[in-house]
Tab-separated table of N, CA and C and ligand atoms in Angstrom:
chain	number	residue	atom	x	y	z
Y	1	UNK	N	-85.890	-38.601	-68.311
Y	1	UNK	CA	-85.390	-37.764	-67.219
Y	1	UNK	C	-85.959	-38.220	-65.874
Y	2	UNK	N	-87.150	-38.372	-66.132
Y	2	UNK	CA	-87.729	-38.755	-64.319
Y	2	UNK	C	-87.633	-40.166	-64.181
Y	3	UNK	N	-87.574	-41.280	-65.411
Y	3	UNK	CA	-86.480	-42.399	-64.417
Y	3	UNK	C	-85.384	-42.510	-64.340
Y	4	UNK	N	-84.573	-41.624	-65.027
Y	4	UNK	CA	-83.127	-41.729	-64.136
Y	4	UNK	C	-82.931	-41.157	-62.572
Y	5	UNK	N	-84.361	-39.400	-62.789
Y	5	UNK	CA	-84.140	-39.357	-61.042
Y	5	UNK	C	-84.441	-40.571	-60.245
Y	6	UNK	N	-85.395	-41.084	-60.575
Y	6	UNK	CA	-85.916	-41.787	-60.058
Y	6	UNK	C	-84.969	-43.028	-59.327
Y	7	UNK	N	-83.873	-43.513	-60.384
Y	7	UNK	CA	-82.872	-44.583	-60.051
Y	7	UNK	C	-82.110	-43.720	-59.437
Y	8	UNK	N	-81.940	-42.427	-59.630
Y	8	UNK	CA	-80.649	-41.758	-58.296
Y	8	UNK	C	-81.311	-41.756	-57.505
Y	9	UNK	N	-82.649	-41.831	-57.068
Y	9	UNK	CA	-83.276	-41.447	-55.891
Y	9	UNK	C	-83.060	-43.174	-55.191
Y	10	UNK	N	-83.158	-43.890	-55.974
Y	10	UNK	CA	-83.129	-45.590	-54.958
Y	10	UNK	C	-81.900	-45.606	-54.985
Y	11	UNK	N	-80.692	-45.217	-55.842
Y	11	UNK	CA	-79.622	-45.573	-55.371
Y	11	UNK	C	-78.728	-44.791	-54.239
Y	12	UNK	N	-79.363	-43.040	-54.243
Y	12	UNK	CA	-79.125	-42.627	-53.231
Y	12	UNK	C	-79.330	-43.218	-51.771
Y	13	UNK	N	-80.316	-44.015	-51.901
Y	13	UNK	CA	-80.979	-44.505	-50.645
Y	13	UNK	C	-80.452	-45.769	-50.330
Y	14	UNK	N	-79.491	-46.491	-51.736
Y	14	UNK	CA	-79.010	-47.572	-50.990
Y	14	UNK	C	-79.893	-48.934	-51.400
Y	15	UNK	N	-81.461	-48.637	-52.134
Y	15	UNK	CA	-81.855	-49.807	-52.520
Y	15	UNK	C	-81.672	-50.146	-54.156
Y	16	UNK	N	-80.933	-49.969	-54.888
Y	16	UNK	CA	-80.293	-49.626	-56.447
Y	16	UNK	C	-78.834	-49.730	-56.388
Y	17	UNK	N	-78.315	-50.094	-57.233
Y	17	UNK	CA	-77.021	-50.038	-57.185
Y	17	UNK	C	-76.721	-50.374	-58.826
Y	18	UNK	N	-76.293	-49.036	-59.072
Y	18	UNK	CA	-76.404	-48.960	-60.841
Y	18	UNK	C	-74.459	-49.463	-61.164
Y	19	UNK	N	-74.522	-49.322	-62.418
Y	19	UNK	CA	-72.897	-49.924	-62.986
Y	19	UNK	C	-72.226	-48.755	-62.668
Y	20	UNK	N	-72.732	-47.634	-61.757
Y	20	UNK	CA	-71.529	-46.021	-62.397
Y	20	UNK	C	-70.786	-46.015	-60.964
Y	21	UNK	N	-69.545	-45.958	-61.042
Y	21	UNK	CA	-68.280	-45.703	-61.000
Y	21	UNK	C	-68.689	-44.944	-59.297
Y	22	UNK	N	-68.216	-45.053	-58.314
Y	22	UNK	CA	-68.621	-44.007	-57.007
Y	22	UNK	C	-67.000	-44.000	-56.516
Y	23	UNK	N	-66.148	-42.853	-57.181
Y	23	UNK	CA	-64.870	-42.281	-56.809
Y	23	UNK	C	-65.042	-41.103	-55.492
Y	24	UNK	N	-65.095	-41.063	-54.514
Y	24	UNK	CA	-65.080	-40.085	-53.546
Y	24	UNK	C	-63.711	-39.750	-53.238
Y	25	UNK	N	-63.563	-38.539	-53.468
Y	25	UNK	CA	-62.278	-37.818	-52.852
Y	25	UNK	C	-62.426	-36.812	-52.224
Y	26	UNK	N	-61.554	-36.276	-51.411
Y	26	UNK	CA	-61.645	-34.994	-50.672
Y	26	UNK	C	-61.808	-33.852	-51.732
Y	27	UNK	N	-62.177	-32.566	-50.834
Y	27	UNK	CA	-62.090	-31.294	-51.780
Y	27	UNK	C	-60.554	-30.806	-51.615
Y	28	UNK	N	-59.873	-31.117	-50.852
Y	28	UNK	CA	-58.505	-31.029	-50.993
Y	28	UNK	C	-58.418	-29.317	-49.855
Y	29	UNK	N	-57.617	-29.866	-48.910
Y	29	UNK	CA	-57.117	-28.221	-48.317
Y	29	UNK	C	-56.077	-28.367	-48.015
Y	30	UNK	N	-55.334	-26.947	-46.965
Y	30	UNK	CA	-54.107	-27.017	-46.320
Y	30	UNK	C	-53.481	-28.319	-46.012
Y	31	UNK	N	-54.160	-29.883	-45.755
Y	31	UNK	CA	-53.471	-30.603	-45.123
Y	31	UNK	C	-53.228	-31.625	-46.106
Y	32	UNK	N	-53.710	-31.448	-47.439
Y	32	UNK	CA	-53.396	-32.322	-48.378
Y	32	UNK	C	-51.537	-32.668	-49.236
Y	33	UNK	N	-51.502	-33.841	-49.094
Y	33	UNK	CA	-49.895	-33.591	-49.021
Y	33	UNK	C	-49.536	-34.935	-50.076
Y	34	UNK	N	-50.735	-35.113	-51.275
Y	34	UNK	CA	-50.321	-35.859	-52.162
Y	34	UNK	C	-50.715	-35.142	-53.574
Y	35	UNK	N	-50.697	-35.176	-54.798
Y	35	UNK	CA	-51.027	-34.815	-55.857
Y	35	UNK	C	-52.417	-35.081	-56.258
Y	36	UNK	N	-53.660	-34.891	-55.291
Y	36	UNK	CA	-54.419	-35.639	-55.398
Y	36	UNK	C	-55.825	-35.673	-56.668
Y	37	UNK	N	-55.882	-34.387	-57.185
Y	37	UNK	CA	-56.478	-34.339	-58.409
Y	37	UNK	C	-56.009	-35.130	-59.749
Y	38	UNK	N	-54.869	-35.093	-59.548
Y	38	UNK	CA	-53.823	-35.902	-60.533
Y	38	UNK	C	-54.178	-37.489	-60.711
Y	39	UNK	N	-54.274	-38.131	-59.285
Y	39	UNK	CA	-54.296	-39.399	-58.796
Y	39	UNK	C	-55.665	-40.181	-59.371
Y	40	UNK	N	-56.774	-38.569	-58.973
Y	40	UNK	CA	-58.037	-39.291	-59.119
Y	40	UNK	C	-58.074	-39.576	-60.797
Y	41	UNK	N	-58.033	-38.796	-61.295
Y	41	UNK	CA	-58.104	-38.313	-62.443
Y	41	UNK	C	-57.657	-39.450	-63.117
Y	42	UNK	N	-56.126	-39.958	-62.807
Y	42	UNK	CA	-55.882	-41.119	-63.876
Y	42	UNK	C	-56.691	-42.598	-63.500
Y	43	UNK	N	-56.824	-42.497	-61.208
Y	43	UNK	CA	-57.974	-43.821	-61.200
Y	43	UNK	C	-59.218	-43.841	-61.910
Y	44	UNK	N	-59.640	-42.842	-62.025
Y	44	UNK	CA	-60.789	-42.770	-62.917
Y	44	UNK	C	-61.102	-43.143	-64.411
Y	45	UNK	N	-59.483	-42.774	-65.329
Y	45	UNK	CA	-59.392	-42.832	-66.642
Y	45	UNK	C	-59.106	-44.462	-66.573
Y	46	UNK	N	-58.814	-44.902	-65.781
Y	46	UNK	CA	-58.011	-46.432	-65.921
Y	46	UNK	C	-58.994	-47.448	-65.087
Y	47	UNK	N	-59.842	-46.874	-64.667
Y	47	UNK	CA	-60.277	-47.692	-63.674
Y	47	UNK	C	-61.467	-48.954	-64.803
Y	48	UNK	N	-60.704	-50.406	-64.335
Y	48	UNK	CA	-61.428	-51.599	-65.250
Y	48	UNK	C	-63.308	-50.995	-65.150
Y	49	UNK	N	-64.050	-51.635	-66.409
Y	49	UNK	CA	-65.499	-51.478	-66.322
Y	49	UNK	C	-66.094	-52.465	-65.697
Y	50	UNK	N	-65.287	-53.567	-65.181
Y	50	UNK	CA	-66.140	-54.728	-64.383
Y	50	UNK	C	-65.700	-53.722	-62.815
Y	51	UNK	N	-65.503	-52.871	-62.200
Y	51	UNK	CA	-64.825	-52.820	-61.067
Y	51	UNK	C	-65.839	-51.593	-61.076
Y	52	UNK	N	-66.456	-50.840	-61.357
Y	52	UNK	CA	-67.222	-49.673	-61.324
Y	52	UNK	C	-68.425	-49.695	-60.403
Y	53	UNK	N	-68.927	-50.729	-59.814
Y	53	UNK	CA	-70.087	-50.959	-59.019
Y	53	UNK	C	-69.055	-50.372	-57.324
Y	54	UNK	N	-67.486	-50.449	-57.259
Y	54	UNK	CA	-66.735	-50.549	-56.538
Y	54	UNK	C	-66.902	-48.700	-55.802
Y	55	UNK	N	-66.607	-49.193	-54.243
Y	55	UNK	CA	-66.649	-47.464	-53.726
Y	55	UNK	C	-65.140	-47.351	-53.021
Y	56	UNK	N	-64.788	-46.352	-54.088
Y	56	UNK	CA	-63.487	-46.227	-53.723
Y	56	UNK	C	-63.542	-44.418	-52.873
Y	57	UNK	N	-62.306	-44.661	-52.606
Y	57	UNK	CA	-62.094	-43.215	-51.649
Y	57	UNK	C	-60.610	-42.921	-51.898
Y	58	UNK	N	-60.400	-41.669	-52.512
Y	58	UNK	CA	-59.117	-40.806	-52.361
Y	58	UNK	C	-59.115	-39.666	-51.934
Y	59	UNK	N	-58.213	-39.804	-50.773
Y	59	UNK	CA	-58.549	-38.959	-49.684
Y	59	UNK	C	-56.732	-37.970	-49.343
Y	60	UNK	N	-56.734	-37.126	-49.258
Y	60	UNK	CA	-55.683	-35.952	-49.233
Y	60	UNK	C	-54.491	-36.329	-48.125
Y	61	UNK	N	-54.609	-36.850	-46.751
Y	61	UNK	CA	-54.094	-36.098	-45.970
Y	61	UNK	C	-54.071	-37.977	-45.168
Y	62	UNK	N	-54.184	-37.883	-43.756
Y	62	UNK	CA	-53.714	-39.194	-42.798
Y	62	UNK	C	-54.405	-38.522	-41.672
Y	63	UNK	N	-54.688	-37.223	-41.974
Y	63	UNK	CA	-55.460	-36.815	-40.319
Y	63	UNK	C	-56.586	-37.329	-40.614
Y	64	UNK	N	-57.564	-36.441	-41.823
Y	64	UNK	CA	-59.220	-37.248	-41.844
Y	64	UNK	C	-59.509	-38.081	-42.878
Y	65	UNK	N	-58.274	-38.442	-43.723
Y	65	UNK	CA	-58.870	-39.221	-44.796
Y	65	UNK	C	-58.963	-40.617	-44.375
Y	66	UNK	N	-58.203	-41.933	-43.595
Y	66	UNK	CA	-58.463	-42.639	-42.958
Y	66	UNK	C	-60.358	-42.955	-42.846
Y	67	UNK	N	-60.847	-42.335	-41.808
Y	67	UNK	CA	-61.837	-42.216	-41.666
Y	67	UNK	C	-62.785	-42.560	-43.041
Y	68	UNK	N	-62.481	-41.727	-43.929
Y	68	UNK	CA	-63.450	-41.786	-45.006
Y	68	UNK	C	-63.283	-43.467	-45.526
Y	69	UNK	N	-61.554	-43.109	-45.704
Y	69	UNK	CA	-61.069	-44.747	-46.661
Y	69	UNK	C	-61.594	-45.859	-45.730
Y	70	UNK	N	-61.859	-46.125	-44.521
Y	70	UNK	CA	-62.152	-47.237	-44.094
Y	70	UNK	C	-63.306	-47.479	-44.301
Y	71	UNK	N	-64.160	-46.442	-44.644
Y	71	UNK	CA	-65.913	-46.591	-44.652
Y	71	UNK	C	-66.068	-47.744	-46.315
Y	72	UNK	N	-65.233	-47.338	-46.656
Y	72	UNK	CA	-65.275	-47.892	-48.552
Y	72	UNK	C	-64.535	-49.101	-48.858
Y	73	UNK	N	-65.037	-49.699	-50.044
Y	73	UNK	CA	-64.187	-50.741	-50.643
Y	73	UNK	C	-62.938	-50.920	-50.470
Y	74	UNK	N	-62.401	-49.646	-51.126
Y	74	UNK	CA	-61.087	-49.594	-51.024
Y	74	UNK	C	-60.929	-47.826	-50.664
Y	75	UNK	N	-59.608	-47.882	-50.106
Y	75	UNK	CA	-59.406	-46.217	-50.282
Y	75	UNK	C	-57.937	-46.001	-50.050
Y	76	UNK	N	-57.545	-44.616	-50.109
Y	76	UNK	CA	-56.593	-44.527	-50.328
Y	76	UNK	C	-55.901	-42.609	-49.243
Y	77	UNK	N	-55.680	-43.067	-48.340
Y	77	UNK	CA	-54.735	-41.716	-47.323
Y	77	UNK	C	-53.775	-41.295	-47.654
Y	78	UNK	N	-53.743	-40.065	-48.192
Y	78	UNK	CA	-52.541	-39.612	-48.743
Y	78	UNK	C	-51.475	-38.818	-47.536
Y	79	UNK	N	-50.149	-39.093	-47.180
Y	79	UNK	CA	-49.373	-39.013	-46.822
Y	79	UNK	C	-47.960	-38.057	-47.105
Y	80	UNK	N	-46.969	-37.294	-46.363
Y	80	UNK	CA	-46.018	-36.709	-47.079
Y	80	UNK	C	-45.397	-38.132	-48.151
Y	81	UNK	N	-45.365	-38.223	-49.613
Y	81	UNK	CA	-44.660	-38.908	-50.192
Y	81	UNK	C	-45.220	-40.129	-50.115
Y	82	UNK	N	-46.518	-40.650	-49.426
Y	82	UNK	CA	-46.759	-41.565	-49.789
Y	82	UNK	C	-48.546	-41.752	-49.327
Y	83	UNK	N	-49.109	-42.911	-49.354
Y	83	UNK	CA	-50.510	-43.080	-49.010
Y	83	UNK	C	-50.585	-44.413	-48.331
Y	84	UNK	N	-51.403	-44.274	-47.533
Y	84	UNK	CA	-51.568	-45.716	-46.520
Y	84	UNK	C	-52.598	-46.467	-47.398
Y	85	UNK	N	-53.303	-47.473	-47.917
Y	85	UNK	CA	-53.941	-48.177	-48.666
Y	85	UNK	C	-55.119	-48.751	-47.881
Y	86	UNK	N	-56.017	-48.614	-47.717
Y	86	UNK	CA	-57.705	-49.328	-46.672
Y	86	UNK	C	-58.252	-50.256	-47.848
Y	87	UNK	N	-58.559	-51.288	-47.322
Y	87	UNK	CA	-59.464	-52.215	-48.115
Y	87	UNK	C	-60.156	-53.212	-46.817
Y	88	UNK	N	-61.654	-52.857	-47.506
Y	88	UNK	CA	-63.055	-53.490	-46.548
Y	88	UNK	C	-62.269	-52.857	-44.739
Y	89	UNK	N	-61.979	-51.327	-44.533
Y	89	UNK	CA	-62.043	-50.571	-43.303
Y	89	UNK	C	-60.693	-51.261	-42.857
Y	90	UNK	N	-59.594	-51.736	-43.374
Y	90	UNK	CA	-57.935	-52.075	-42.951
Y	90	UNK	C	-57.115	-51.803	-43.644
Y	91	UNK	N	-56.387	-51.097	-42.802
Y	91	UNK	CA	-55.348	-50.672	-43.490
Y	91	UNK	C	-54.360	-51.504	-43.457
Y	92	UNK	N	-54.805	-51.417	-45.067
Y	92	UNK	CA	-53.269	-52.695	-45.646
Y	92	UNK	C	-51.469	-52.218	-45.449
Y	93	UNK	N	-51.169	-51.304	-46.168
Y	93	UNK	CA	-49.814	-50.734	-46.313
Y	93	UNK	C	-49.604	-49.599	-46.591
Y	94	UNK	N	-48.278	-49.367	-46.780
Y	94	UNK	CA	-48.033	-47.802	-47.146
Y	94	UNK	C	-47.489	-48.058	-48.426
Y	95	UNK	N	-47.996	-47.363	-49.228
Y	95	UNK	CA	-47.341	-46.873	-50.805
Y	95	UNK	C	-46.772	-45.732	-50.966
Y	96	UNK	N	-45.526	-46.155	-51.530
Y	96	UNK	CA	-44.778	-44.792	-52.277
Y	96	UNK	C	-45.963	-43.774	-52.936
Y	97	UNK	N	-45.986	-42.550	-53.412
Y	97	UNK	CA	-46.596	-41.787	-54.146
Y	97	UNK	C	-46.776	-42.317	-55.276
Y	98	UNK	N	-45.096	-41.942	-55.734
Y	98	UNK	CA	-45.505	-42.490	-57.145
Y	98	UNK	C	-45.856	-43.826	-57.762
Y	99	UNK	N	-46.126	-44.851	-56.826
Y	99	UNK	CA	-46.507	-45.435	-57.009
Y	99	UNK	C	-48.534	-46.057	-56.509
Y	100	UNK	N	-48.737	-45.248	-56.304
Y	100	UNK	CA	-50.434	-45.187	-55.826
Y	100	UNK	C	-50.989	-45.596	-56.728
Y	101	UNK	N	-50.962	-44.741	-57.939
Y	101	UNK	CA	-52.038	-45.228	-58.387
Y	101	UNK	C	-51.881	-46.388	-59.104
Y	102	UNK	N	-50.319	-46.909	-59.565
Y	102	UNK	CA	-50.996	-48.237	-60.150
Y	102	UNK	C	-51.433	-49.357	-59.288
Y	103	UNK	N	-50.804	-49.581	-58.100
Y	103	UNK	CA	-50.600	-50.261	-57.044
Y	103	UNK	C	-52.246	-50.018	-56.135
Y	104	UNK	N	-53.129	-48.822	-56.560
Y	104	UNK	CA	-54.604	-48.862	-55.958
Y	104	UNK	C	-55.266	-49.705	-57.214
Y	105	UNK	N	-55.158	-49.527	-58.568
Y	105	UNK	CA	-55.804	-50.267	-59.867
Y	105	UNK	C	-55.046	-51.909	-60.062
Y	106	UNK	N	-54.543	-51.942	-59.145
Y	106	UNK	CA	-53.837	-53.162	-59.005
Y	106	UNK	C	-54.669	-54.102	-58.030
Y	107	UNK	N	-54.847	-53.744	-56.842
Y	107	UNK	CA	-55.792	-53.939	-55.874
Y	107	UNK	C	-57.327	-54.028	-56.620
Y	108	UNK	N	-57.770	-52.686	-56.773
Y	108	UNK	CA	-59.101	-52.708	-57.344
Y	108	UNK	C	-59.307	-54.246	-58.287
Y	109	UNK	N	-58.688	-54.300	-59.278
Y	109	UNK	CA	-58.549	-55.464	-60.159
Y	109	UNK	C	-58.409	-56.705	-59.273
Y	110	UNK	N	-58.205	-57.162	-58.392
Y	110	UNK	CA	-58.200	-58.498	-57.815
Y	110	UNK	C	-59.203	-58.373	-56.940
Y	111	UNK	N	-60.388	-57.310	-56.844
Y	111	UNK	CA	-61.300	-57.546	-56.226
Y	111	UNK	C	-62.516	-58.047	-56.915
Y	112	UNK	N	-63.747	-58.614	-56.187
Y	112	UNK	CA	-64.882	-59.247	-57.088
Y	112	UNK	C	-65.787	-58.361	-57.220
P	201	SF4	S1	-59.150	-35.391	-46.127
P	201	SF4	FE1	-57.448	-34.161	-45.351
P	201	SF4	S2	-56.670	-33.087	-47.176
P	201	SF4	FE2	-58.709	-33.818	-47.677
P	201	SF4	S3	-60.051	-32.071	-47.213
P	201	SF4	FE3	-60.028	-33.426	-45.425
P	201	SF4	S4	-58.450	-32.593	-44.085
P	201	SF4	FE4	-58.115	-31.718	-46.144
């Protein structure tokens, strides 16, 4: 128990960087305008085990999710009907909805 705090405590800080998975998404409010529990849920179930060191961001909306997605690896702004795509703080394109999430595990996978 006290060396695993111990490794959340260096990796909180940024000097650790363990194999587990860092999915950040919004808590979701009024301005969320994609399916976004849905989304995470299957990036998460699908997401490759070499790609898990990766900081991804799924984010609700185009007003503040931007912001978050550019800070991360990759991320993902959800949009009416669709999501704008950020990788290393640029925004690449716009994706259909239903097509996000394979088209974000698509991306993720051609990264190192
Ligand atoms: S990113 Fe957008 S949808 Fe998500 S909590 Fe923030 S304002 Fe709401």
């Amino acid at each position: 128990m006290e060396v695993k705090a111990g490794y959340d405590i260096l990796e909180a800080l940024g000097l650790y960087k363990s194999n587990r998975m860092e999915l950040i998404s919004c808590p979701t409010c009024g301005r969320c305008e994609i399916d976004l529990v849905n989304i995470v849920e299957q990036v998460r179930q699908r997401l490759p085990n070499d790609k898990k060191h990766l900081q991804i961001a799924i984010m609700g909306c185009v007003v503040n999710g931007p912001g978050e997605a550019r800070e991360v690896d990759i991320g993902i702004a959800g949009g009416k009907g669709f999501g704008f795509l950020f990788k290393k703080g640029e925004k690449v394109r716009k994706i259909p909805e239903d097509r996000l999430v394979d088209e974000l595990l698509e991306e993720i996978t051609k990264m190192p």
